[in-house]
Amino acid sequence: MNSNASHVNSVAMKNPGFFTRWFHRMASPVWFYQISGKLLPWLWVLFAVLLVTGLYGGLVTAPADYQQGDSFRIIYVHVPAAWMSMFVYMVMAVSGAIALIWRMKLAEMVMVSCAPIGAGFTFIALVTGSLWGKPMWGAWWVWDARLTAELILLFLYLGVIGLYSAIEDKRMASRAVAILALVGIVNIPIIHYSVEWWNTLHQGATVTKFDKPSIHIDMLIPLLLMAGAFKVFFAISLLLRTRNELLERELPRQWVKQLVEEKDG
Amino acid sequence: MTPVRKKRLLLILALVAGVGVAATLVLQAFNQNMMFYYAPKEVKAGNAPANHDFRVGGLVVKGTVKRDPNNLDVHFDITDMTETVTVKYTGILPDLFREGQGIIARGRLLPSGVIEAAEVLAKHDENYMPPEVAASLPQKPASEAK
């Protein structure tokens, strides 16, 4: 940010380093379309492996909990979904910032593609949490800080989707959405720390803290596998959605026409 | 980074920081309302609202759960390791309810100092382990009283 850095940057412009080159190549729709097409089959394989091992570990090999018995196994869906609901938001907001600063079209498309996926993860986290809450806590829903903040996250995602659809000019819509996404980022630390800052019915963090995770290792490993599976699933759906958005926006371009002809031929 | 981009970056950082400060101030102002429940200590100190429902949370004290054999009435004490209050409840308790368990009761404070609960929720902690491991642990420390 200082004058020294900008000097380095201007040098990098003349003779771009690896990162700068990568960053600008990423911005090229054609390049993105090709590389994501090659990546997708591998991601599907990785997802299948993680999902099968994670589910088997979580539902079969992990021992029952001392307190909650087998009911605790919903953790293997609930917790990865809740983590992803926040992670996807961060990806969306950072893409929004890149879109605003560099006016990069691809970042805009990544941003808007994040919203429905993130809304889905948030919805799953809320529903599975509710199903878990009824037998354990004795209530489907309570207005404690954690649950309320997560519900606001769902509304933020829905707001992003709504705002983007409401504005016809997609470049302008993306800018408006990016600002909304960046404003909403304040909710992410509130969700994470709500269980520490206030008395809540929801219990504190088990894994995402600096201490040793307070979950037995046999239960932790399937949880991490499931978290990995969810993350890869996010990557897959993000790539698919972004490719779709890309084709739609670049429809009049020569390379898209060529692609269509190849498919038809 | 070109000067225009740098300016945009600074604007975005200022936006996020501004919203962050605003949110912090709002949450500070609402701090008391963000608390889902009061601790027995706060109830004893007279900080709990007297004229409407509130929630109180704590651990069920061992040996204080008394059930009426003829109906669903139940009495028990809850503690935050400093103070103890008695809760009276009529109804079915959640699965996780037992002595030593963290619970949250919603109800009102009777003049006698007993809380008449309309709802009892069980709070579980963030620890997950198989029963054999739990059995091998020394008796639970007070860390659960949060």
Short mmCIF file of C-alpha atoms in Angstrom, two decimals, chain A residues 62-65 72 76 206-207 212-223, chain B residues 126-134:
data_model
loop_
_atom_site.label_atom_id
_atom_site.label_comp_id
_atom_site.label_asym_id
_atom_site.label_seq_id
_atom_site.Cartn_x
_atom_site.Cartn_y
_atom_site.Cartn_z
CA ALA A 62 -17.80 -43.16 14.86
CA PRO A 63 -18.92 -44.10 18.38
CA ALA A 64 -22.15 -42.76 19.84
CA ASP A 65 -21.86 -39.69 22.04
CA PHE A 72 -25.26 -36.36 17.66
CA TYR A 76 -21.83 -34.50 10.15
CA THR A 206 -15.93 -27.48 19.33
CA VAL A 207 -13.36 -27.41 16.54
CA LYS A 212 -7.52 -28.58 21.12
CA PRO A 213 -10.86 -29.63 19.55
CA SER A 214 -13.23 -30.89 22.25
CA ILE A 215 -14.37 -33.87 20.23
CA HIS A 216 -13.00 -37.38 20.30
CA ILE A 217 -10.57 -38.12 17.46
CA ASP A 218 -12.76 -40.96 16.09
CA MET A 219 -15.60 -38.50 15.76
CA LEU A 220 -13.43 -35.65 14.51
CA ILE A 221 -11.93 -37.40 11.47
CA PRO A 222 -15.27 -38.10 9.73
CA LEU A 223 -16.30 -34.52 10.53
CA GLU B 126 -19.38 -28.51 23.05
CA ASN B 127 -17.73 -31.80 24.07
CA TYR B 128 -18.34 -34.95 22.08
CA MET B 129 -16.90 -38.31 23.13
CA PRO B 130 -17.82 -41.97 23.40
CA PRO B 131 -19.39 -43.10 26.70
CA GLU B 132 -16.28 -45.14 27.69
CA VAL B 133 -14.13 -42.03 27.46
CA ALA B 134 -16.67 -39.96 29.40
#
